mmCIF file of C-alpha atoms in Angstrom:
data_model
loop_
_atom_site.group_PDB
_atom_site.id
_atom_site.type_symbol
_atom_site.label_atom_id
_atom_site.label_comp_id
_atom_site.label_asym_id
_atom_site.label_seq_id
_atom_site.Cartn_x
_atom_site.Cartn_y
_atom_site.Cartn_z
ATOM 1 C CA UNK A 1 -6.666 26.302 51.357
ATOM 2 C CA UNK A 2 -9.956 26.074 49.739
ATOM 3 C CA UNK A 3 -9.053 28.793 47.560
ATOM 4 C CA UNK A 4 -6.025 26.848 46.299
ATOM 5 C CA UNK A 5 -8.169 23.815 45.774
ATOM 6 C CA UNK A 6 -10.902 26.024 43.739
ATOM 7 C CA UNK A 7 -8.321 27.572 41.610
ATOM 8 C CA UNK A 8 -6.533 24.049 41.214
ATOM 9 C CA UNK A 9 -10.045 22.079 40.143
ATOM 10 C CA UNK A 10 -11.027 25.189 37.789
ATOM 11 C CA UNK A 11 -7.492 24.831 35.722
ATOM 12 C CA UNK A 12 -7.852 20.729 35.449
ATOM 13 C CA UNK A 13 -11.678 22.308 34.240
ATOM 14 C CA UNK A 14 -9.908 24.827 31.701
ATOM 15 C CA UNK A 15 -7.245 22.270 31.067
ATOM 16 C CA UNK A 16 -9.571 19.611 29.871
ATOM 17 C CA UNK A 17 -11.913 21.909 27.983
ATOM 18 C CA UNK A 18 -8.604 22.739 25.897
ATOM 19 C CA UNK A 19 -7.965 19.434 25.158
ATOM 20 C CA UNK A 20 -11.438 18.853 24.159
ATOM 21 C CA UNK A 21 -11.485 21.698 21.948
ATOM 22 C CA UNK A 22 -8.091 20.897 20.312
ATOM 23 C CA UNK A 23 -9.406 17.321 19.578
ATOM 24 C CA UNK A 24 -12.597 18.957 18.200
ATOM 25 C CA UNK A 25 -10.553 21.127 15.873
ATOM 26 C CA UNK A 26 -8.063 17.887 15.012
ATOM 27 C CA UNK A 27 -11.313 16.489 14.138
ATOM 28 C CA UNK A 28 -12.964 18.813 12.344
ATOM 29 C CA UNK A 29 -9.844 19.560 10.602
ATOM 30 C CA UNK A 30 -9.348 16.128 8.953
ATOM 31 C CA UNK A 31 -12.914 15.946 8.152
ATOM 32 C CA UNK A 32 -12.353 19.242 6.015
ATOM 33 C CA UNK A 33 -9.328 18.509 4.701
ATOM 34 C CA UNK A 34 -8.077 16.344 1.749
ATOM 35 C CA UNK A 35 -8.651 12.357 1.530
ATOM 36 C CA UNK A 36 -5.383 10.446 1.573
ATOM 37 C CA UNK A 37 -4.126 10.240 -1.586
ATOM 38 C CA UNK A 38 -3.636 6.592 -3.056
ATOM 39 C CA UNK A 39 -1.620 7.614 -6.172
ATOM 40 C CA UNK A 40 1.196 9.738 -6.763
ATOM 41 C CA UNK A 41 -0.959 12.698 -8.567
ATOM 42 C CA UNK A 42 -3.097 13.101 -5.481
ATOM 43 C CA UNK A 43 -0.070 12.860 -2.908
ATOM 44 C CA UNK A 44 1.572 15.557 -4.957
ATOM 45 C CA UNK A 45 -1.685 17.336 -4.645
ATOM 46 C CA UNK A 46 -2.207 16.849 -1.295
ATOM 47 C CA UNK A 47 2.015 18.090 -0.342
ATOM 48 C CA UNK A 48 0.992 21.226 -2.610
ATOM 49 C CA UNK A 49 -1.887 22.076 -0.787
ATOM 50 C CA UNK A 50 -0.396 22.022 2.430
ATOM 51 C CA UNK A 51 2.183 24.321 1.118
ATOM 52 C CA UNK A 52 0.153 26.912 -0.321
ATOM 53 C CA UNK A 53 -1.759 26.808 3.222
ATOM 54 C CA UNK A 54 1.419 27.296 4.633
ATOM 55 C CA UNK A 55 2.205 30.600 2.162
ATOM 56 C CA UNK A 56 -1.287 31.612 3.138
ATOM 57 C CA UNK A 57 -0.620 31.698 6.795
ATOM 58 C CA UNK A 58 2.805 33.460 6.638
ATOM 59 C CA UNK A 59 1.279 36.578 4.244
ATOM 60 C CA UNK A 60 -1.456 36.344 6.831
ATOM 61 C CA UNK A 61 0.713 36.675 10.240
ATOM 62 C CA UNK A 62 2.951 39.018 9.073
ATOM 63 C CA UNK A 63 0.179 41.402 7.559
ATOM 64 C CA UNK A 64 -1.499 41.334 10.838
ATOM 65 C CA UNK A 65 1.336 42.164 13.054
ATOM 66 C CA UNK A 66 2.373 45.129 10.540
ATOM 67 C CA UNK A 67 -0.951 46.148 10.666
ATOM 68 C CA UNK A 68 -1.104 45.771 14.520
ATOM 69 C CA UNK A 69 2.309 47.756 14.658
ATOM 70 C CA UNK A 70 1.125 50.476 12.893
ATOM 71 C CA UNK A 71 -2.132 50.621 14.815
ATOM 72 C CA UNK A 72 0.206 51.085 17.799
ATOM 73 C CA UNK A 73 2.660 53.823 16.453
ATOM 74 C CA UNK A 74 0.949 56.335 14.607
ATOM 75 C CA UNK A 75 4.031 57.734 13.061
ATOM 76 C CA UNK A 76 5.424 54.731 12.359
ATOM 77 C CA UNK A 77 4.449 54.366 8.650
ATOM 78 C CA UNK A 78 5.418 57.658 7.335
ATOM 79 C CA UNK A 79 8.944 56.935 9.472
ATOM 80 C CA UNK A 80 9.347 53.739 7.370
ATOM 81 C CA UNK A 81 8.151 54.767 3.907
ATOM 82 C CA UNK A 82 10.310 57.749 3.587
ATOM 83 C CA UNK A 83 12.905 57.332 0.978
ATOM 84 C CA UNK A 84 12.911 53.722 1.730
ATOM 85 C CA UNK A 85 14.489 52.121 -1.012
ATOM 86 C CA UNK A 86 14.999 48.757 1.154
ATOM 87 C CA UNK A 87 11.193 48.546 1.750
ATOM 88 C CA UNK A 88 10.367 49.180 -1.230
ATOM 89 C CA UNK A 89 12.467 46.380 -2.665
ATOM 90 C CA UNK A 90 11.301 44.012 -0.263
ATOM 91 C CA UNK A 91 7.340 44.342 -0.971
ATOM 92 C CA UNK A 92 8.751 43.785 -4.707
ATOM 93 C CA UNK A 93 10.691 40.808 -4.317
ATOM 94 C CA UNK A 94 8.556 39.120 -1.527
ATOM 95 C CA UNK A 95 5.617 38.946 -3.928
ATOM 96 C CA UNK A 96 7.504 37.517 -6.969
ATOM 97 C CA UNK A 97 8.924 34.678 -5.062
ATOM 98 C CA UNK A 98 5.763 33.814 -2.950
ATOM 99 C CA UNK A 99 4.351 33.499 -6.855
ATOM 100 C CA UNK A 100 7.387 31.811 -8.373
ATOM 101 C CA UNK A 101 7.452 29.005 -5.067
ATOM 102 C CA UNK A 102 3.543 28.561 -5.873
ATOM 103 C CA UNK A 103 3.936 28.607 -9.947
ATOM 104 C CA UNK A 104 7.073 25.771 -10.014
ATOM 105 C CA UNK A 105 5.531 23.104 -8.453
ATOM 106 C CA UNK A 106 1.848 23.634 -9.988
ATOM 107 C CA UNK A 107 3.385 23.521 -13.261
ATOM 108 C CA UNK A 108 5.434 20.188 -12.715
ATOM 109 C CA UNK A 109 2.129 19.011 -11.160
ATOM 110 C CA UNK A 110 0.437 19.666 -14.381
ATOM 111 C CA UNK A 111 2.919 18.335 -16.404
ATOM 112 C CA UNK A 112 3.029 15.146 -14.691
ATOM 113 C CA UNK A 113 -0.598 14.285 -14.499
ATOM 114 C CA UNK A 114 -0.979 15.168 -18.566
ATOM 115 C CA UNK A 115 2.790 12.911 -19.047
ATOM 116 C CA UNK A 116 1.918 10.671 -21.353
ATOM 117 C CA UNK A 117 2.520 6.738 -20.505
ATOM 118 C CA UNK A 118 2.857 4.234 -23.002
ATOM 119 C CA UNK A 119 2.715 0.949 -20.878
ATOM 120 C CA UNK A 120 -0.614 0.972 -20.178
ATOM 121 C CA UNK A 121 -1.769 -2.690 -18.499
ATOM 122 C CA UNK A 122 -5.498 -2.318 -19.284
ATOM 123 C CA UNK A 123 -7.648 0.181 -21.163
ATOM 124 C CA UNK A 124 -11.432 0.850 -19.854
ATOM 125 C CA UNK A 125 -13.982 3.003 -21.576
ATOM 126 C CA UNK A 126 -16.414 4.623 -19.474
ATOM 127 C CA UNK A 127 -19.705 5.634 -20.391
ATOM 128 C CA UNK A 128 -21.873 7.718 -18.610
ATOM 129 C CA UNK A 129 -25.512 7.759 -18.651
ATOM 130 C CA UNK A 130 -28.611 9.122 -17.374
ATOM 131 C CA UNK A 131 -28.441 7.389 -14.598
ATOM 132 C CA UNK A 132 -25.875 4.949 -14.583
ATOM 133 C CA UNK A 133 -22.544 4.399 -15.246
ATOM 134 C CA UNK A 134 -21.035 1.801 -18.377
ATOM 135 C CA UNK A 135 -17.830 -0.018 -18.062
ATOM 136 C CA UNK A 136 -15.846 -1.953 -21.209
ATOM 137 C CA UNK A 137 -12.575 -2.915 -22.263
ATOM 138 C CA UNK A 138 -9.491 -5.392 -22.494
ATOM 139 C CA UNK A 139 -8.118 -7.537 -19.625
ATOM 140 C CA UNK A 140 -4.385 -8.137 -18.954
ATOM 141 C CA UNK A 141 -5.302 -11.287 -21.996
ATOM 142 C CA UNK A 142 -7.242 -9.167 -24.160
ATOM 143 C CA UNK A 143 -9.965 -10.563 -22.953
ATOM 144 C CA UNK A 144 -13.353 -8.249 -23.272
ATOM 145 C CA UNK A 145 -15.414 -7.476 -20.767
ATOM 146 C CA UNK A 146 -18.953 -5.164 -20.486
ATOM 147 C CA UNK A 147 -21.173 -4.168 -17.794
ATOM 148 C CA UNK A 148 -23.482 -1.523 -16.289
ATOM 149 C CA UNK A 149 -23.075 -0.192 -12.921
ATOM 150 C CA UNK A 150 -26.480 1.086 -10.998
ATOM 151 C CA UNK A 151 -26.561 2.217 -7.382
ATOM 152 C CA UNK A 152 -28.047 -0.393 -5.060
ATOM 153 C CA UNK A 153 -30.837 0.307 -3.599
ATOM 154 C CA UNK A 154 -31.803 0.264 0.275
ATOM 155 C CA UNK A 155 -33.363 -2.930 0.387
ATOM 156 C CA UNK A 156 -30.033 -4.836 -1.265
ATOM 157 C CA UNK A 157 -27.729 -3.076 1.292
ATOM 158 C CA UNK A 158 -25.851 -5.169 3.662
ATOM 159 C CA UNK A 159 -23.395 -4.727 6.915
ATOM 160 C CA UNK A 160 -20.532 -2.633 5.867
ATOM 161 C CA UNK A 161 -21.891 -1.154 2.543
ATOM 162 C CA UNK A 162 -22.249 2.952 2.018
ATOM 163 C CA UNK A 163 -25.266 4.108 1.723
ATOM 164 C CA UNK A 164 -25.847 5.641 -1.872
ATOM 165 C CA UNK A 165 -22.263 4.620 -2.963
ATOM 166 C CA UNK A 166 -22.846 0.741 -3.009
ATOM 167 C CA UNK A 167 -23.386 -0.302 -6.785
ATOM 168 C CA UNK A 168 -24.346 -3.789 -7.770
ATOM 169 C CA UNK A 169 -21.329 -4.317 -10.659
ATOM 170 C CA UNK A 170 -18.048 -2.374 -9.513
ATOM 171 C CA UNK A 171 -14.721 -2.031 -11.637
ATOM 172 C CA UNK A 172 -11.923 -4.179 -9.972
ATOM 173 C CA UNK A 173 -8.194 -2.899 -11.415
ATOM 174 C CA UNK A 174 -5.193 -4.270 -10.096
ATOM 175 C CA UNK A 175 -3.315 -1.725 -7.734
ATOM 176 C CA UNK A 176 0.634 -0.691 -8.951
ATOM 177 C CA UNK A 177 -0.294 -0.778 -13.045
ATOM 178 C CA UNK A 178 -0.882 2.195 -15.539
ATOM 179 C CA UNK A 179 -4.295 1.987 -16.517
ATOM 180 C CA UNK A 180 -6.161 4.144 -19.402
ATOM 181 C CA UNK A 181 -9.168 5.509 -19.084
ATOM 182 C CA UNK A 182 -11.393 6.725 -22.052
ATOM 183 C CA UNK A 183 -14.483 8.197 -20.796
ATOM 184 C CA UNK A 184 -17.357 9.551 -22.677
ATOM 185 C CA UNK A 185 -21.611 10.132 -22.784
ATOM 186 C CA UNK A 186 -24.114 8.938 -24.230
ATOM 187 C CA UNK A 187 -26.547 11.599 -23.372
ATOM 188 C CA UNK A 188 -25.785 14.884 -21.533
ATOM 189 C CA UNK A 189 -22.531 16.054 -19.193
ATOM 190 C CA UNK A 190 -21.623 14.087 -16.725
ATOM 191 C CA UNK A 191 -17.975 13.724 -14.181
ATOM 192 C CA UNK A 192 -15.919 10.755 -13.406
ATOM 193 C CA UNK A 193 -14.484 11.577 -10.172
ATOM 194 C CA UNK A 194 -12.634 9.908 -7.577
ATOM 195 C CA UNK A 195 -11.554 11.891 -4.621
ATOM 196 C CA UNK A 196 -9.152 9.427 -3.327
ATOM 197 C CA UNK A 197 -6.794 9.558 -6.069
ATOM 198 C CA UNK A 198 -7.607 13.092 -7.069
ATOM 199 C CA UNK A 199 -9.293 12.242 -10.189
ATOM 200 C CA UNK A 200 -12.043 14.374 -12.324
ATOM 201 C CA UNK A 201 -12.594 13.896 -15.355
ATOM 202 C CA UNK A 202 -15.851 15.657 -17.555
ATOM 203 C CA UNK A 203 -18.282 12.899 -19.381
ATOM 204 C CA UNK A 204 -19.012 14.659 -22.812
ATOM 205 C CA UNK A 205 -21.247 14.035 -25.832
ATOM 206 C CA UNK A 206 -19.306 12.897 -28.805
ATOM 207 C CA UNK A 207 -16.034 13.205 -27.182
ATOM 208 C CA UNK A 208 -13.712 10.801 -25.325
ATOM 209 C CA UNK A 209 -10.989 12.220 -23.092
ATOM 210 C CA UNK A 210 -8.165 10.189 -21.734
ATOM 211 C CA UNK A 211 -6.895 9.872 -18.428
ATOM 212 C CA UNK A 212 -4.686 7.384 -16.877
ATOM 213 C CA UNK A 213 -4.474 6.461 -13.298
ATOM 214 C CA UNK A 214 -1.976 4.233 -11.427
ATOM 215 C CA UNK A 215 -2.923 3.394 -7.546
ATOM 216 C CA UNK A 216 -0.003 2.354 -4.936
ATOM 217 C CA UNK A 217 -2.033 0.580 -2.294
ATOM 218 C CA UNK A 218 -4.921 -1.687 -2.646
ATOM 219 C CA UNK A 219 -8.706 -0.980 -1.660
ATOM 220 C CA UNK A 220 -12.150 0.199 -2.379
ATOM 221 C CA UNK A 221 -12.708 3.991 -3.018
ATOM 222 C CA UNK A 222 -16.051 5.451 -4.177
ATOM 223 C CA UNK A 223 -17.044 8.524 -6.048
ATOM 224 C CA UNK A 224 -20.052 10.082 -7.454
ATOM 225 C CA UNK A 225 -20.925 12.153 -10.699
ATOM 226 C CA UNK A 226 -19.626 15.493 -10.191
ATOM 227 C CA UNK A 227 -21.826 17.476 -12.917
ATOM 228 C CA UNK A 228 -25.350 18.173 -12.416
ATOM 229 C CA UNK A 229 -26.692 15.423 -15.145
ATOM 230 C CA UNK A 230 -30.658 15.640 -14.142
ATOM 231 C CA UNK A 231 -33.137 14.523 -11.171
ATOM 232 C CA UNK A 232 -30.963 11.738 -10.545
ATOM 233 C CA UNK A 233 -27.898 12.698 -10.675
ATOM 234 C CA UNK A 234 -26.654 12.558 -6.782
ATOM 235 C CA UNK A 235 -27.710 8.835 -7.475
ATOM 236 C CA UNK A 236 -24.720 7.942 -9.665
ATOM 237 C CA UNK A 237 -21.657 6.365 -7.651
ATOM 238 C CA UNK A 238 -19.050 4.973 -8.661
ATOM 239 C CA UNK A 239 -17.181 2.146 -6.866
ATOM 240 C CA UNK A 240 -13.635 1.380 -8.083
ATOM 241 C CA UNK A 241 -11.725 -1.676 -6.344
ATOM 242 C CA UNK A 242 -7.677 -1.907 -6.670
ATOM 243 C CA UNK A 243 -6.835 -5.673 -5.637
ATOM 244 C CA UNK A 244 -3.908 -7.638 -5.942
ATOM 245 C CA UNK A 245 -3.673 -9.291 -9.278
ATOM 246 C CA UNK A 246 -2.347 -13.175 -7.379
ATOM 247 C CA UNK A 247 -3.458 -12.575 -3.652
ATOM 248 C CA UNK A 248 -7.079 -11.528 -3.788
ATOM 249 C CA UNK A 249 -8.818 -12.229 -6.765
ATOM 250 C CA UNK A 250 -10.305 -15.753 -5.726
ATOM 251 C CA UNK A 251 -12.075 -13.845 -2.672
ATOM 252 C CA UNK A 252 -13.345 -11.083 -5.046
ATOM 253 C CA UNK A 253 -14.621 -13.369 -7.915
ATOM 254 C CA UNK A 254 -16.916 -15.496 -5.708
ATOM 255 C CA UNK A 255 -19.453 -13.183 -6.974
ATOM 256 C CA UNK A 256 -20.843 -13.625 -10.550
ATOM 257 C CA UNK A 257 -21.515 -10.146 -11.485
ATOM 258 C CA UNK A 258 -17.640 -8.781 -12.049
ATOM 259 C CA UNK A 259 -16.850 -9.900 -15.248
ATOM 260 C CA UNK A 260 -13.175 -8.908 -15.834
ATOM 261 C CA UNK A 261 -11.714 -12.048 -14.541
ATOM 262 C CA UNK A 262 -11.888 -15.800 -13.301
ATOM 263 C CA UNK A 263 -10.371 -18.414 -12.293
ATOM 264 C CA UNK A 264 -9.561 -19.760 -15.723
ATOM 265 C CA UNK A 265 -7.595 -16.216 -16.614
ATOM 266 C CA UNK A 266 -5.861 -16.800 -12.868
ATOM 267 C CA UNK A 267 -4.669 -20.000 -13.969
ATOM 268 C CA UNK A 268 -3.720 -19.126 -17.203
ATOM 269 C CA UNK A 269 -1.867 -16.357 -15.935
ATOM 270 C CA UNK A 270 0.373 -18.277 -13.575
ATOM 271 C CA UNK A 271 1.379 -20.229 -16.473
ATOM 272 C CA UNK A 272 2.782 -17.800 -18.397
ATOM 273 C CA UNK A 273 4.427 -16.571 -15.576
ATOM 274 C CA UNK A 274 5.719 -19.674 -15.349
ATOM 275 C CA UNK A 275 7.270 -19.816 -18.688
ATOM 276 C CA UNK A 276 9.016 -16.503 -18.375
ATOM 277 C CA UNK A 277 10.581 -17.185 -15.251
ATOM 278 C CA UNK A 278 12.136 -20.238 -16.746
ATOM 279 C CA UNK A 279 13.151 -18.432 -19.611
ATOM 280 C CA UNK A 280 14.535 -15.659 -17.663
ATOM 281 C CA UNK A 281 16.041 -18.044 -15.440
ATOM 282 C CA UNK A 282 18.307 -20.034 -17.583
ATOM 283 C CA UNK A 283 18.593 -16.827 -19.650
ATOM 284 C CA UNK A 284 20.717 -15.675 -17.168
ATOM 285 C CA UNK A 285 23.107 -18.205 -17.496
ATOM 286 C CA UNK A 286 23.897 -17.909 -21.169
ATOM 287 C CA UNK A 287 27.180 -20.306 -20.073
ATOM 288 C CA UNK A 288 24.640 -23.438 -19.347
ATOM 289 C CA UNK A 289 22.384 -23.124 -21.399
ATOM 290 C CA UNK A 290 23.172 -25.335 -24.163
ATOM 291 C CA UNK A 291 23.410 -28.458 -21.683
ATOM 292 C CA UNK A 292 20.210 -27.211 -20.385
ATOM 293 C CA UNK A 293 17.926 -26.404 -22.883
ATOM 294 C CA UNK A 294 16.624 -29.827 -23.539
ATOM 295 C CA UNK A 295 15.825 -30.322 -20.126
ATOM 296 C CA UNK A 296 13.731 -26.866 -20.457
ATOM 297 C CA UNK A 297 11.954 -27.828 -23.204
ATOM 298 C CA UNK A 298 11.204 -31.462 -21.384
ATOM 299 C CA UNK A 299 9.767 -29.585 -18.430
ATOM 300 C CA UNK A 300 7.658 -27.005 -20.307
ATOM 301 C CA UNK A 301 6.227 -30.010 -22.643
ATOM 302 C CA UNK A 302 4.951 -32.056 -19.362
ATOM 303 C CA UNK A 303 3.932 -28.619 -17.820
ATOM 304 C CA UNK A 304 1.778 -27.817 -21.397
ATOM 305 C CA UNK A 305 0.103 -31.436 -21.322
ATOM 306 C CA UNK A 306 -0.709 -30.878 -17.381
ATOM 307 C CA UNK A 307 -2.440 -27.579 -18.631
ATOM 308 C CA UNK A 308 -4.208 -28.606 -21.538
ATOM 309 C CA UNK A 309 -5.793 -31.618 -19.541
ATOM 310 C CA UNK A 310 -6.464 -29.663 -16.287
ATOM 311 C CA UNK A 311 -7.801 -26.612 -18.222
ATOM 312 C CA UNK A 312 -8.846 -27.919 -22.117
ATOM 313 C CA UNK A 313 -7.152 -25.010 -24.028
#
């Protein structure tokens, strides 16, 4: 009886260290694996990595076991190879379409992230320097804007923040719009990278290259240089915030130092919004619209004066 109880408390012992060990893997697993993706580039990336680890692990099984079933028969092999015209076609074929399954998708990939969009809702040039990164362009109004991003320090850290990823100006986009990016240097190499939505792109001298990035889901992801630029170089993040255009912007823009937007640009954003629903509205009954139309013009004339006295355009 004890016996059975020894044997019984040493498999709950193995059981549990199993467990333990699988959640250790699980763990370390995700923590060497790829982020999330937040676009559609880096979720493509992400599916085609999984399936060229998946290619990897079939070539790898099935060389070991014909390598452990020739280990065990000797004569095996030369039993096999011997005017074998079917093995012989299948190490032929097996290779080409392992290559051709890998080569389709990497070249759509490819083609899609250099597809070239024309409906671009903001363009932002982004200079890097030594070390620091610069940040200028056009709002949704045409609006300019121009700052310089430098890593907090220690001291200015606060509950929540990442420690040498916090910067004291950060780009805010809005999430679900194409946005251009022209990034360039004013000194030496550096990389704009952001892991998150599987984004490098080299900083050079003299040259601006283009890349345009569109994020599905709202949030805060960080990056850093990704070029050795000079002593300070692992002290170059970058912070990029996707945010609602509507929902979020009057809790981001408490703070003084983001100078893409405000309140006034909210405002007169809603208003045009206004005006093209209306338009689109009565638009879409062509059939009315004559009886209408003064009424339309009535209610954007009172809507124009309550503008113009609330906001003094």
């Amino acid at each position: 009886m004890k016996k059975l109880i020894m044997i019984k408390g040493d498999s709950i012992n193995i059981m549990f260290f199993l467990m333990k060990k699988k959640i250790f893997l699980l763990m370390m697993y995700g923590r060497m694996n790829l982020m999330d993706g937040v676009s559609m580039v880096s979720q493509n990336m992400m599916m085609f990595h999984q399936f060229c680890l998946s290619i990897i692990m079939t070539i790898l099984v099935g060389v070991c076991l014909l390598s452990f079933i020739c280990i065990k028969k000797k004569n095996l092999p030369v039993k096999i190879l011997y005017n074998a015209s079917v093995v012989e076609f299948t190490w032929t074929v097996l290779p080409m379409f392992f290559l051709l399954s890998l080569g389709g998708p990497c070249f759509y990939m490819l083609y899609s992230i250099e597809g070239e969009v024309t409906n671009y809702s903001m363009d932002v040039k982004i200079t890097g320097h030594q070390w620091y990164w610069s940040y200028e362009g056009n709002d949704y109004l045409g609006k300019s804007f121009s700052f310089d991003s430098y890593m907090k320090d220690l001291n200015e850290l606060k509950m929540g923040h990442s420690r040498l990823l916090e910067v004291d100006n950060h780009l805010l986009l809005p999430y679900k719009h194409n946005i251009r990016l022209l990034i360039t240097s004013s000194d030496v190499l550096h990389s704009w990278a952001l892991p998150k939505m599987a984004l490098k792109v080299d900083a050079i001298p003299g040259r601006l290259n283009m890349m345009s990035i569109r994020s599905m889901t709202p949030g805060s992801f960080y990056g850093q240089c990704s070029e050795i630029c000079g002593v300070n170089h692992s002290f170059m993040p970058i912070h990029v915030q996707f945010t609602h255009f509507f929902s979020d912007l009057t809790n981001v823009y408490t703070n003084d130092q983001l100078k893409i937007m405000n309140m006034y640009y909210y405002e007169k954003m809603k208003y045009i919004i206004y005006k093209k629903k209306l338009e689109e509205y009565y638009r879409n009954k062509a059939e009315a619209l004559k009886n209408i139309k003064p009424k339309i013009n009535n209610e954007m004339d009172d809507y124009d004066e309550l503008y113009k006295y609330n906001y003094s355009i």
